[in-house]
mmCIF file of C-alpha atoms and ligand atoms in Angstrom:
data_model
loop_
_atom_site.group_PDB
_atom_site.id
_atom_site.type_symbol
_atom_site.label_atom_id
_atom_site.label_comp_id
_atom_site.label_asym_id
_atom_site.label_seq_id
_atom_site.Cartn_x
_atom_site.Cartn_y
_atom_site.Cartn_z
ATOM 1 C CA MET A 889 114.839 34.165 159.868
ATOM 2 C CA LYS A 890 117.021 37.323 160.455
ATOM 3 C CA PHE A 891 117.050 38.642 156.746
ATOM 4 C CA ARG A 892 114.578 40.950 155.296
ATOM 5 C CA LYS A 893 113.892 39.576 152.095
ATOM 6 C CA PHE A 894 113.917 35.966 150.480
ATOM 7 C CA LEU A 895 112.811 37.209 147.104
ATOM 8 C CA ALA A 896 111.166 34.915 144.825
ATOM 9 C CA ALA A 897 113.587 35.917 142.148
ATOM 10 C CA GLY A 898 116.533 35.231 144.355
ATOM 11 C CA ALA A 899 116.238 31.803 144.237
ATOM 12 C CA GLY A 900 115.948 31.787 140.354
ATOM 13 C CA ALA A 901 119.006 34.065 140.353
ATOM 14 C CA ALA A 902 121.118 31.893 142.684
ATOM 15 C CA LEU A 903 120.329 28.808 140.651
ATOM 16 C CA ALA A 904 121.241 31.040 137.483
ATOM 17 C CA PHE A 905 124.401 32.082 139.257
ATOM 18 C CA THR A 906 125.346 28.332 139.702
ATOM 19 C CA LEU A 907 124.829 26.933 136.740
ATOM 20 C CA ALA A 908 126.192 29.631 134.602
ATOM 21 C CA ALA A 909 128.997 29.553 136.418
ATOM 22 C CA CYS A 910 129.172 25.260 135.869
ATOM 23 C CA SER A 911 127.939 25.546 132.218
ATOM 24 C CA GLY A 912 129.167 28.988 130.690
ATOM 25 C CA GLY A 913 125.118 29.995 130.257
ATOM 26 C CA GLY A 914 121.746 29.118 129.533
ATOM 27 C CA ALA A 915 120.739 28.459 133.114
ATOM 28 C CA GLY A 916 117.760 28.788 134.843
ATOM 29 C CA SER A 917 114.393 28.771 132.945
ATOM 30 C CA GLU A 918 112.582 26.184 134.839
ATOM 31 C CA THR A 919 112.909 27.997 137.907
ATOM 32 C CA ASP A 920 112.362 31.599 136.723
ATOM 33 C CA SER A 921 109.542 32.531 138.786
ATOM 34 C CA THR A 922 109.568 36.122 137.499
ATOM 35 C CA GLY A 923 108.462 35.095 133.852
ATOM 36 C CA GLY A 924 111.171 37.681 133.431
ATOM 37 C CA GLY A 925 113.178 36.260 130.491
ATOM 38 C CA ASP A 926 116.162 33.748 131.141
ATOM 39 C CA GLY A 927 118.205 33.290 134.109
ATOM 40 C CA GLY A 928 121.064 35.158 133.306
ATOM 41 C CA GLU A 929 119.008 38.307 132.319
ATOM 42 C CA MET A 930 116.590 38.862 135.766
ATOM 43 C CA THR A 931 116.744 42.120 137.267
ATOM 44 C CA GLU A 932 114.434 41.665 140.199
ATOM 45 C CA GLY A 933 117.078 39.827 142.295
ATOM 46 C CA GLY A 934 117.755 43.166 144.737
ATOM 47 C CA LEU A 935 120.514 45.704 145.225
ATOM 48 C CA ILE A 936 123.538 44.685 146.672
ATOM 49 C CA GLY A 937 126.349 47.301 147.712
ATOM 50 C CA VAL A 938 129.537 46.739 147.440
ATOM 51 C CA ALA A 939 132.450 48.830 148.965
ATOM 52 C CA MET A 940 135.644 48.524 148.064
ATOM 53 C CA PRO A 941 138.738 50.363 149.637
ATOM 54 C CA THR A 942 140.728 52.147 146.900
ATOM 55 C CA GLU A 943 141.232 52.414 143.548
ATOM 56 C CA THR A 944 145.023 52.928 143.708
ATOM 57 C CA SER A 945 145.992 49.039 143.696
ATOM 58 C CA GLU A 946 144.940 47.218 140.493
ATOM 59 C CA ARG A 947 143.895 43.999 142.586
ATOM 60 C CA TRP A 948 140.798 45.906 144.399
ATOM 61 C CA ILE A 949 139.534 47.159 140.819
ATOM 62 C CA ALA A 950 139.816 43.700 139.628
ATOM 63 C CA ASP A 951 137.591 42.373 142.557
ATOM 64 C CA GLY A 952 135.184 45.067 142.430
ATOM 65 C CA ASP A 953 134.629 44.596 138.767
ATOM 66 C CA ALA A 954 134.440 40.610 139.149
ATOM 67 C CA VAL A 955 131.533 40.568 142.113
ATOM 68 C CA LYS A 956 129.420 43.472 139.948
ATOM 69 C CA SER A 957 129.988 40.920 137.047
ATOM 70 C CA GLY A 958 128.981 37.915 138.773
ATOM 71 C CA LEU A 959 126.194 39.676 140.763
ATOM 72 C CA GLU A 960 125.131 41.346 137.475
ATOM 73 C CA ALA A 961 124.919 37.782 135.571
ATOM 74 C CA ALA A 962 122.965 36.692 138.541
ATOM 75 C CA GLY A 963 120.522 39.130 138.204
ATOM 76 C CA TYR A 964 120.930 41.736 140.602
ATOM 77 C CA GLU A 965 121.949 45.327 140.732
ATOM 78 C CA VAL A 966 124.903 46.407 141.910
ATOM 79 C CA ASP A 967 125.935 49.631 143.581
ATOM 80 C CA LEU A 968 129.549 49.630 143.514
ATOM 81 C CA GLN A 969 131.906 52.251 145.496
ATOM 82 C CA PHE A 970 135.563 52.795 145.994
ATOM 83 C CA ALA A 971 136.344 55.072 148.851
ATOM 84 C CA ALA A 972 139.917 56.337 147.763
ATOM 85 C CA ASP A 973 141.405 54.570 150.931
ATOM 86 C CA ASP A 974 139.574 57.375 153.053
ATOM 87 C CA ILE A 975 137.553 56.232 156.014
ATOM 88 C CA PRO A 976 134.720 58.904 156.014
ATOM 89 C CA THR A 977 134.205 58.544 152.447
ATOM 90 C CA GLN A 978 133.712 54.856 152.977
ATOM 91 C CA GLN A 979 131.573 55.250 155.922
ATOM 92 C CA GLN A 980 129.480 57.410 154.154
ATOM 93 C CA GLN A 981 129.405 55.293 150.920
ATOM 94 C CA ILE A 982 127.848 52.278 153.269
ATOM 95 C CA ASP A 983 125.501 54.884 154.525
ATOM 96 C CA ASN A 984 123.955 55.559 151.395
ATOM 97 C CA MET A 985 124.096 51.965 150.365
ATOM 98 C CA ILE A 986 121.762 51.390 153.142
ATOM 99 C CA THR A 987 119.638 54.228 152.852
ATOM 100 C CA ASN A 988 119.283 53.156 149.080
ATOM 101 C CA GLY A 989 117.585 49.972 150.191
ATOM 102 C CA ALA A 990 120.389 47.595 149.557
ATOM 103 C CA ASP A 991 119.296 43.752 150.127
ATOM 104 C CA ALA A 992 122.742 42.771 150.934
ATOM 105 C CA LEU A 993 126.366 44.432 151.633
ATOM 106 C CA ILE A 994 129.969 43.126 150.345
ATOM 107 C CA VAL A 995 132.532 45.169 152.390
ATOM 108 C CA ALA A 996 136.433 44.929 151.790
ATOM 109 C CA SER A 997 137.253 47.560 154.626
ATOM 110 C CA ILE A 998 139.632 50.263 154.419
ATOM 111 C CA ASP A 999 139.926 50.168 158.783
ATOM 112 C CA GLY A 1000 138.476 46.867 160.261
ATOM 113 C CA THR A 1001 137.159 48.777 163.215
ATOM 114 C CA THR A 1002 135.810 51.608 161.828
ATOM 115 C CA LEU A 1003 132.451 50.269 160.224
ATOM 116 C CA SER A 1004 130.141 49.387 163.763
ATOM 117 C CA GLY A 1005 127.869 52.428 163.221
ATOM 118 C CA GLN A 1006 127.126 51.531 159.629
ATOM 119 C CA LEU A 1007 126.583 47.775 160.341
ATOM 120 C CA ALA A 1008 124.577 48.281 163.033
ATOM 121 C CA ALA A 1009 121.899 50.390 160.898
ATOM 122 C CA ALA A 1010 122.655 47.327 158.554
ATOM 123 C CA ALA A 1011 121.654 44.974 161.045
ATOM 124 C CA GLU A 1012 118.827 46.728 162.396
ATOM 125 C CA ALA A 1013 117.352 46.925 158.720
ATOM 126 C CA GLY A 1014 118.065 42.860 158.561
ATOM 127 C CA ILE A 1015 120.625 43.567 155.633
ATOM 128 C CA PRO A 1016 122.981 40.696 155.721
ATOM 129 C CA ILE A 1017 127.136 41.776 155.689
ATOM 130 C CA ILE A 1018 129.741 40.071 153.956
ATOM 131 C CA SER A 1019 133.126 41.190 155.095
ATOM 132 C CA TYR A 1020 135.336 40.620 151.657
ATOM 133 C CA ASP A 1021 138.929 39.714 151.970
ATOM 134 C CA ARG A 1022 139.502 41.966 154.914
ATOM 135 C CA LEU A 1023 138.040 41.058 158.116
ATOM 136 C CA ILE A 1024 135.608 43.585 159.659
ATOM 137 C CA ASN A 1025 136.415 44.029 163.837
ATOM 138 C CA GLU A 1026 135.018 44.533 166.718
ATOM 139 C CA THR A 1027 131.311 44.245 165.966
ATOM 140 C CA GLU A 1028 128.969 41.514 166.022
ATOM 141 C CA ASN A 1029 127.052 42.437 162.587
ATOM 142 C CA VAL A 1030 128.763 40.714 160.374
ATOM 143 C CA ASP A 1031 127.381 37.433 159.088
ATOM 144 C CA PHE A 1032 130.273 35.719 156.905
ATOM 145 C CA TYR A 1033 134.053 36.455 155.870
ATOM 146 C CA VAL A 1034 135.331 35.384 152.382
ATOM 147 C CA SER A 1035 138.985 35.231 151.926
ATOM 148 C CA PHE A 1036 142.270 33.835 151.546
ATOM 149 C CA ASP A 1037 144.376 31.783 154.074
ATOM 150 C CA ASN A 1038 145.954 34.821 155.104
ATOM 151 C CA PHE A 1039 148.541 33.201 157.559
ATOM 152 C CA GLU A 1040 149.305 30.763 154.595
ATOM 153 C CA VAL A 1041 150.225 33.905 152.695
ATOM 154 C CA GLY A 1042 152.573 35.115 155.058
ATOM 155 C CA VAL A 1043 153.999 31.553 154.648
ATOM 156 C CA GLN A 1044 154.233 31.777 151.168
ATOM 157 C CA GLN A 1045 156.047 34.871 151.262
ATOM 158 C CA ALA A 1046 158.524 33.905 154.067
ATOM 159 C CA SER A 1047 159.297 30.730 152.255
ATOM 160 C CA SER A 1048 159.668 32.248 148.862
ATOM 161 C CA LEU A 1049 162.344 34.600 150.472
ATOM 162 C CA LEU A 1050 164.173 31.749 151.559
ATOM 163 C CA VAL A 1051 164.262 30.624 148.139
ATOM 164 C CA GLY A 1052 165.602 33.414 146.820
ATOM 165 C CA LEU A 1053 168.038 33.299 149.496
ATOM 166 C CA GLY A 1054 169.138 29.747 148.650
ATOM 167 C CA VAL A 1055 167.741 28.033 152.254
ATOM 168 C CA LEU A 1056 165.281 26.271 150.431
ATOM 169 C CA ASP A 1057 164.628 24.464 147.000
ATOM 170 C CA LYS A 1058 161.244 25.444 145.459
ATOM 171 C CA ASP A 1059 159.719 22.543 147.017
ATOM 172 C CA LEU A 1060 160.555 24.303 150.040
ATOM 173 C CA ASN A 1061 163.219 21.801 151.309
ATOM 174 C CA GLU A 1062 166.206 22.742 153.360
ATOM 175 C CA THR A 1063 169.366 22.909 150.752
ATOM 176 C CA GLY A 1064 171.848 23.128 153.553
ATOM 177 C CA ASP A 1065 173.059 26.686 152.924
ATOM 178 C CA GLU A 1066 173.205 28.169 156.182
ATOM 179 C CA GLY A 1067 174.171 31.882 155.077
ATOM 180 C CA PRO A 1068 174.303 33.947 157.383
ATOM 181 C CA TYR A 1069 172.194 35.911 155.573
ATOM 182 C CA ASN A 1070 171.230 39.962 155.934
ATOM 183 C CA ILE A 1071 167.066 40.356 155.596
ATOM 184 C CA GLU A 1072 164.846 43.387 156.627
ATOM 185 C CA LEU A 1073 161.239 43.011 157.461
ATOM 186 C CA PHE A 1074 158.097 45.208 156.137
ATOM 187 C CA ALA A 1075 154.509 44.281 157.304
ATOM 188 C CA GLY A 1076 151.048 45.977 155.964
ATOM 189 C CA SER A 1077 148.688 48.425 157.126
ATOM 190 C CA PRO A 1078 148.208 48.004 161.049
ATOM 191 C CA ASP A 1079 144.567 48.555 160.916
ATOM 192 C CA ASP A 1080 144.010 46.017 158.265
ATOM 193 C CA ASN A 1081 143.369 42.685 160.071
ATOM 194 C CA ASN A 1082 145.015 40.835 157.257
ATOM 195 C CA ALA A 1083 148.674 42.526 158.115
ATOM 196 C CA GLY A 1084 149.120 40.562 161.295
ATOM 197 C CA PHE A 1085 147.978 37.365 159.415
ATOM 198 C CA PHE A 1086 150.115 37.961 156.809
ATOM 199 C CA PHE A 1087 153.096 39.181 159.370
ATOM 200 C CA ASN A 1088 152.529 36.219 161.681
ATOM 201 C CA GLY A 1089 152.403 33.501 159.123
ATOM 202 C CA ALA A 1090 155.735 35.085 157.739
ATOM 203 C CA MET A 1091 157.620 35.025 161.101
ATOM 204 C CA SER A 1092 156.476 31.628 161.963
ATOM 205 C CA VAL A 1093 159.076 30.677 159.193
ATOM 206 C CA LEU A 1094 161.701 33.124 159.456
ATOM 207 C CA GLN A 1095 161.884 33.012 163.413
ATOM 208 C CA PRO A 1096 163.572 29.741 163.660
ATOM 209 C CA TYR A 1097 166.538 30.639 160.751
ATOM 210 C CA ILE A 1098 166.426 33.987 162.850
ATOM 211 C CA ASP A 1099 167.026 32.251 166.000
ATOM 212 C CA SER A 1100 169.903 29.862 164.556
ATOM 213 C CA GLY A 1101 171.671 32.710 162.802
ATOM 214 C CA VAL A 1102 171.119 31.708 159.538
ATOM 215 C CA LEU A 1103 169.183 34.869 159.077
ATOM 216 C CA SER A 1104 169.550 38.094 160.786
ATOM 217 C CA VAL A 1105 168.024 41.475 160.735
ATOM 218 C CA PRO A 1106 170.753 44.507 161.187
ATOM 219 C CA SER A 1107 168.123 47.144 161.708
ATOM 220 C CA GLY A 1108 167.323 45.401 164.440
ATOM 221 C CA GLN A 1109 163.366 46.088 163.517
ATOM 222 C CA THR A 1110 161.423 43.107 163.998
ATOM 223 C CA ALA A 1111 158.353 43.836 165.935
ATOM 224 C CA PHE A 1112 154.856 44.476 163.735
ATOM 225 C CA ASP A 1113 154.470 47.623 165.296
ATOM 226 C CA GLN A 1114 158.157 48.784 163.850
ATOM 227 C CA VAL A 1115 157.812 47.218 160.511
ATOM 228 C CA ALA A 1116 154.195 48.300 159.615
ATOM 229 C CA THR A 1117 153.179 50.337 156.434
ATOM 230 C CA LEU A 1118 150.358 52.499 157.462
ATOM 231 C CA ARG A 1119 147.762 52.212 154.451
ATOM 232 C CA TRP A 1120 149.874 50.353 152.430
ATOM 233 C CA LEU A 1121 151.507 53.215 150.915
ATOM 234 C CA GLN A 1122 154.465 52.502 148.389
ATOM 235 C CA GLU A 1123 156.291 55.672 149.416
ATOM 236 C CA THR A 1124 156.248 55.216 153.275
ATOM 237 C CA ALA A 1125 158.014 51.770 152.738
ATOM 238 C CA GLN A 1126 160.490 53.526 150.130
ATOM 239 C CA LYS A 1127 161.080 56.134 152.614
ATOM 240 C CA ARG A 1128 161.585 52.992 155.420
ATOM 241 C CA MET A 1129 163.876 51.371 153.249
ATOM 242 C CA GLU A 1130 166.069 54.478 152.495
ATOM 243 C CA ASP A 1131 166.022 55.014 156.280
ATOM 244 C CA ILE A 1132 167.405 51.611 157.122
ATOM 245 C CA LEU A 1133 169.670 51.760 154.378
ATOM 246 C CA THR A 1134 171.505 54.917 155.507
ATOM 247 C CA ALA A 1135 171.471 54.189 158.662
ATOM 248 C CA THR A 1136 172.462 50.073 158.712
ATOM 249 C CA TYR A 1137 174.122 49.368 155.454
ATOM 250 C CA VAL A 1138 175.511 52.314 153.112
ATOM 251 C CA GLY A 1139 179.100 52.975 153.803
ATOM 252 C CA THR A 1140 179.512 49.802 155.811
ATOM 253 C CA ASP A 1141 180.557 46.514 154.945
ATOM 254 C CA THR A 1142 177.043 45.141 155.830
ATOM 255 C CA THR A 1143 175.231 43.848 152.377
ATOM 256 C CA LEU A 1144 171.247 43.068 152.369
ATOM 257 C CA ASP A 1145 170.216 39.798 151.090
ATOM 258 C CA GLY A 1146 166.780 39.748 151.042
ATOM 259 C CA VAL A 1147 163.365 41.624 152.193
ATOM 260 C CA LEU A 1148 160.190 40.358 153.465
ATOM 261 C CA SER A 1149 157.575 42.470 151.722
ATOM 262 C CA PRO A 1150 154.066 41.982 152.186
ATOM 263 C CA TYR A 1151 152.758 43.929 148.779
ATOM 264 C CA ASP A 1152 154.037 44.373 145.649
ATOM 265 C CA GLY A 1153 153.111 47.970 145.942
ATOM 266 C CA LEU A 1154 155.290 48.200 148.666
ATOM 267 C CA SER A 1155 157.973 46.096 147.013
ATOM 268 C CA ARG A 1156 158.744 48.530 144.337
ATOM 269 C CA GLY A 1157 159.291 51.148 146.955
ATOM 270 C CA ILE A 1158 161.644 48.897 148.575
ATOM 271 C CA LEU A 1159 162.959 48.236 145.081
ATOM 272 C CA ASN A 1160 163.479 51.836 144.257
ATOM 273 C CA ALA A 1161 165.040 52.627 147.303
ATOM 274 C CA LEU A 1162 167.694 49.792 147.135
ATOM 275 C CA GLU A 1163 169.047 50.901 143.602
ATOM 276 C CA PHE A 1164 168.734 54.655 143.978
ATOM 277 C CA THR A 1165 169.720 54.773 147.835
ATOM 278 C CA GLY A 1166 171.345 51.564 148.842
ATOM 279 C CA GLY A 1167 173.061 51.623 145.138
ATOM 280 C CA TYR A 1168 172.305 48.012 144.206
ATOM 281 C CA PRO A 1169 172.122 46.758 140.741
ATOM 282 C CA ALA A 1170 168.865 46.909 138.668
ATOM 283 C CA THR A 1171 168.809 42.845 138.680
ATOM 284 C CA ILE A 1172 168.903 39.796 141.081
ATOM 285 C CA ALA A 1173 171.611 38.078 138.668
ATOM 286 C CA GLU A 1174 173.834 41.264 139.283
ATOM 287 C CA GLY A 1175 173.214 41.524 143.317
ATOM 288 C CA MET A 1176 169.843 43.014 143.885
ATOM 289 C CA PRO A 1177 168.538 41.749 147.211
ATOM 290 C CA ILE A 1178 165.785 38.989 146.804
ATOM 291 C CA VAL A 1179 162.117 40.973 147.481
ATOM 292 C CA THR A 1180 159.330 39.213 147.779
ATOM 293 C CA GLY A 1181 155.695 40.384 147.294
ATOM 294 C CA GLN A 1182 151.978 39.991 147.216
ATOM 295 C CA ASP A 1183 148.985 40.486 144.335
ATOM 296 C CA ALA A 1184 150.551 39.570 141.187
ATOM 297 C CA GLU A 1185 150.311 43.280 140.267
ATOM 298 C CA ILE A 1186 150.998 43.605 136.280
ATOM 299 C CA ALA A 1187 153.893 45.922 137.307
ATOM 300 C CA SER A 1188 155.408 43.885 139.442
ATOM 301 C CA VAL A 1189 154.968 40.520 137.380
ATOM 302 C CA LYS A 1190 157.085 42.119 134.851
ATOM 303 C CA LEU A 1191 159.703 43.288 137.288
ATOM 304 C CA ILE A 1192 159.667 39.581 138.315
ATOM 305 C CA ALA A 1193 159.903 38.274 134.308
ATOM 306 C CA ASP A 1194 162.708 40.913 134.410
ATOM 307 C CA ASP A 1195 164.792 39.274 137.492
ATOM 308 C CA VAL A 1196 164.284 42.421 139.537
ATOM 309 C CA GLN A 1197 161.583 41.162 141.980
ATOM 310 C CA PHE A 1198 161.869 37.824 142.954
ATOM 311 C CA SER A 1199 158.571 36.898 143.770
ATOM 312 C CA THR A 1200 154.529 37.592 144.279
ATOM 313 C CA ILE A 1201 152.130 35.915 145.682
ATOM 314 C CA PHE A 1202 149.038 34.968 143.424
ATOM 315 C CA LYS A 1203 145.200 35.463 144.920
ATOM 316 C CA ASP A 1204 143.217 34.463 142.222
ATOM 317 C CA THR A 1205 140.545 37.601 142.953
ATOM 318 C CA ARG A 1206 138.215 36.281 140.287
ATOM 319 C CA LYS A 1207 137.789 33.194 142.776
ATOM 320 C CA LEU A 1208 137.281 35.295 145.552
ATOM 321 C CA ALA A 1209 134.823 37.642 143.962
ATOM 322 C CA GLU A 1210 132.591 34.487 143.006
ATOM 323 C CA GLN A 1211 132.856 33.442 146.575
ATOM 324 C CA SER A 1212 131.676 36.383 147.868
ATOM 325 C CA VAL A 1213 128.686 36.364 145.277
ATOM 326 C CA THR A 1214 127.916 32.805 146.230
ATOM 327 C CA ALA A 1215 127.307 34.154 149.841
ATOM 328 C CA ALA A 1216 125.410 36.804 149.442
ATOM 329 C CA ILE A 1217 122.999 34.921 146.828
ATOM 330 C CA ALA A 1218 122.691 32.010 149.950
ATOM 331 C CA TYR A 1219 121.633 35.011 152.507
ATOM 332 C CA LEU A 1220 119.190 36.263 149.972
ATOM 333 C CA ASN A 1221 117.646 32.497 149.513
ATOM 334 C CA GLY A 1222 117.461 32.676 153.176
ATOM 335 C CA GLU A 1223 120.315 30.230 153.988
ATOM 336 C CA GLU A 1224 123.745 30.248 155.524
ATOM 337 C CA PRO A 1225 126.826 30.171 153.149
ATOM 338 C CA GLU A 1226 129.149 27.314 153.010
ATOM 339 C CA ALA A 1227 132.259 28.010 155.480
ATOM 340 C CA ASN A 1228 135.213 26.535 155.285
ATOM 341 C CA ASN A 1229 136.676 27.426 158.408
ATOM 342 C CA THR A 1230 134.530 28.307 161.699
ATOM 343 C CA THR A 1231 137.754 28.869 164.383
ATOM 344 C CA ASP A 1232 140.285 30.934 162.838
ATOM 345 C CA TYR A 1233 138.753 34.587 162.430
ATOM 346 C CA ASP A 1234 137.811 36.076 165.814
ATOM 347 C CA ASN A 1235 136.914 39.606 165.154
ATOM 348 C CA GLY A 1236 136.939 40.390 168.562
ATOM 349 C CA VAL A 1237 133.435 39.743 169.159
ATOM 350 C CA LYS A 1238 132.502 36.388 167.690
ATOM 351 C CA ILE A 1239 134.340 34.149 165.470
ATOM 352 C CA VAL A 1240 132.989 34.533 161.985
ATOM 353 C CA PRO A 1241 132.318 31.728 159.946
ATOM 354 C CA SER A 1242 134.682 32.244 157.044
ATOM 355 C CA TYR A 1243 135.334 30.460 153.819
ATOM 356 C CA LEU A 1244 139.344 30.587 153.036
ATOM 357 C CA LEU A 1245 140.458 30.244 149.252
ATOM 358 C CA GLU A 1246 144.469 29.177 148.643
ATOM 359 C CA SER A 1247 147.188 30.979 147.094
ATOM 360 C CA ASP A 1248 150.141 30.176 144.791
ATOM 361 C CA ILE A 1249 153.966 31.440 144.933
ATOM 362 C CA VAL A 1250 154.743 32.982 141.588
ATOM 363 C CA TYR A 1251 158.388 33.133 140.152
ATOM 364 C CA ALA A 1252 159.932 33.942 136.950
ATOM 365 C CA ASP A 1253 159.694 30.179 136.009
ATOM 366 C CA ASN A 1254 155.836 29.823 136.543
ATOM 367 C CA ILE A 1255 154.174 33.142 135.446
ATOM 368 C CA GLN A 1256 153.148 31.585 132.451
ATOM 369 C CA GLU A 1257 151.526 28.478 133.721
ATOM 370 C CA LEU A 1258 149.838 30.507 136.779
ATOM 371 C CA LEU A 1259 149.002 33.727 135.454
ATOM 372 C CA ILE A 1260 149.028 33.487 131.495
ATOM 373 C CA ASP A 1261 147.730 30.015 130.950
ATOM 374 C CA SER A 1262 144.685 30.973 133.607
ATOM 375 C CA GLY A 1263 143.949 34.057 131.554
ATOM 376 C CA TYR A 1264 144.728 35.975 134.871
ATOM 377 C CA TRP A 1265 146.992 38.355 132.512
ATOM 378 C CA THR A 1266 147.866 37.943 129.194
ATOM 379 C CA GLU A 1267 151.114 37.951 127.417
ATOM 380 C CA ASP A 1268 151.402 41.164 126.258
ATOM 381 C CA GLU A 1269 150.387 42.755 129.606
ATOM 382 C CA VAL A 1270 153.352 40.644 131.330
ATOM 383 C CA ALA A 1271 155.638 42.055 128.428
ATOM 384 C CA SER A 1272 154.420 45.718 129.001
ATOM 385 C CA GLY A 1273 153.986 45.811 132.881
ATOM 386 C CA GLN A 1274 150.471 47.387 132.162
ATOM 387 C CA ALA A 1275 147.036 46.181 132.303
ATOM 388 C CA SER A 1276 145.042 46.476 129.247
HETATM 389 C C1 BGC B 1555 145.246 42.171 151.019
HETATM 390 C C2 BGC B 1555 146.358 42.192 150.105
HETATM 391 C C3 BGC B 1555 146.472 43.593 149.581
HETATM 392 C C4 BGC B 1555 146.521 44.824 150.805
HETATM 393 C C5 BGC B 1555 146.979 46.124 150.200
HETATM 394 C C6 BGC B 1555 145.277 43.486 152.051
HETATM 395 O O1 BGC B 1555 143.534 43.638 152.753
HETATM 396 O O2 BGC B 1555 144.529 41.076 151.341
HETATM 397 O O3 BGC B 1555 145.955 41.494 148.975
HETATM 398 O O4 BGC B 1555 148.122 43.372 148.788
HETATM 399 O O5 BGC B 1555 145.603 44.424 151.556
HETATM 400 O O6 BGC B 1555 146.121 46.103 148.835
#
């Protein structure tokens, strides 16, 4: 077996986590080989390093918190670090986790190709490495990948754009509306493996409509390299949208109908540009172009409720966190975590076994059902646009 430690406590902790997840607690006493109280309280399960990219986007804060509390509930100690989107900081944080004796690592990378040195050291020490949400590339030293079906996220983004334009209905059937509509395209950070999946998924839906003339992209910028947004920065997207508006739309007869945006932070920058540089009205009903998104960030959920942004993609980070906890515990018990995809995520060195979750399209009329009823956001948070 490849991994360093199979702690007696690990088995009890794993079961405790599973049972706690199923029954809401009170688990584990019959398997508690440590004698250390009930299953949820064990503290000898080991140390797990959790490396998250940034705190500037609320999803990563929620991810970090959910992974930490899931691991702690299962009896593990957690070293949770955020790297302010700075690659050397993330490298150093992972170095420290290894030095401090981490038994497993859960890593959401900033740049998927810059952690090879750290991960080689971790592998050398027998530490299992779980790639969290973003695939770590160009290394054999990544054992498992937990994420959403990222291609499908892109399909959903593009589909929701077509729904907003009127080309598809909400069941994603064609309405017969043939436009033509003018759209512009944005993609995420080129060093994030997910960004290409999102874009390719979206283009698999949009390209046939571009080819048939239902859609056109007046800026002419359709290649990933032209539309990517380094580090997913809102201000970078806003600036690019302003430049496109000034060069192609403002002062002409060309009207923009929709924007493919892969992330809510970018969407907010794009909406600013549309309103203040493009001169579009503040709401969709009045003429604001259809803008998509991702992550169901609270500020954007409010914009959707207020008819400013059209859609976002809800990826339930609680489920992703739970999956990463399950995978980490499996490794620490000497088992292989269960994968549901062993074909799609080639990191350049190997195909990484993956567990992929499903996502949902959020529109104004299903915020209640998807986000409030599920307890992801409260009604007050949606009304105020702020997490409490
Ligand atoms: C995540 C998205 C997120 C983006 C920006 C991607 O890797 O999958 O959910 O919107 O990073 O943080």
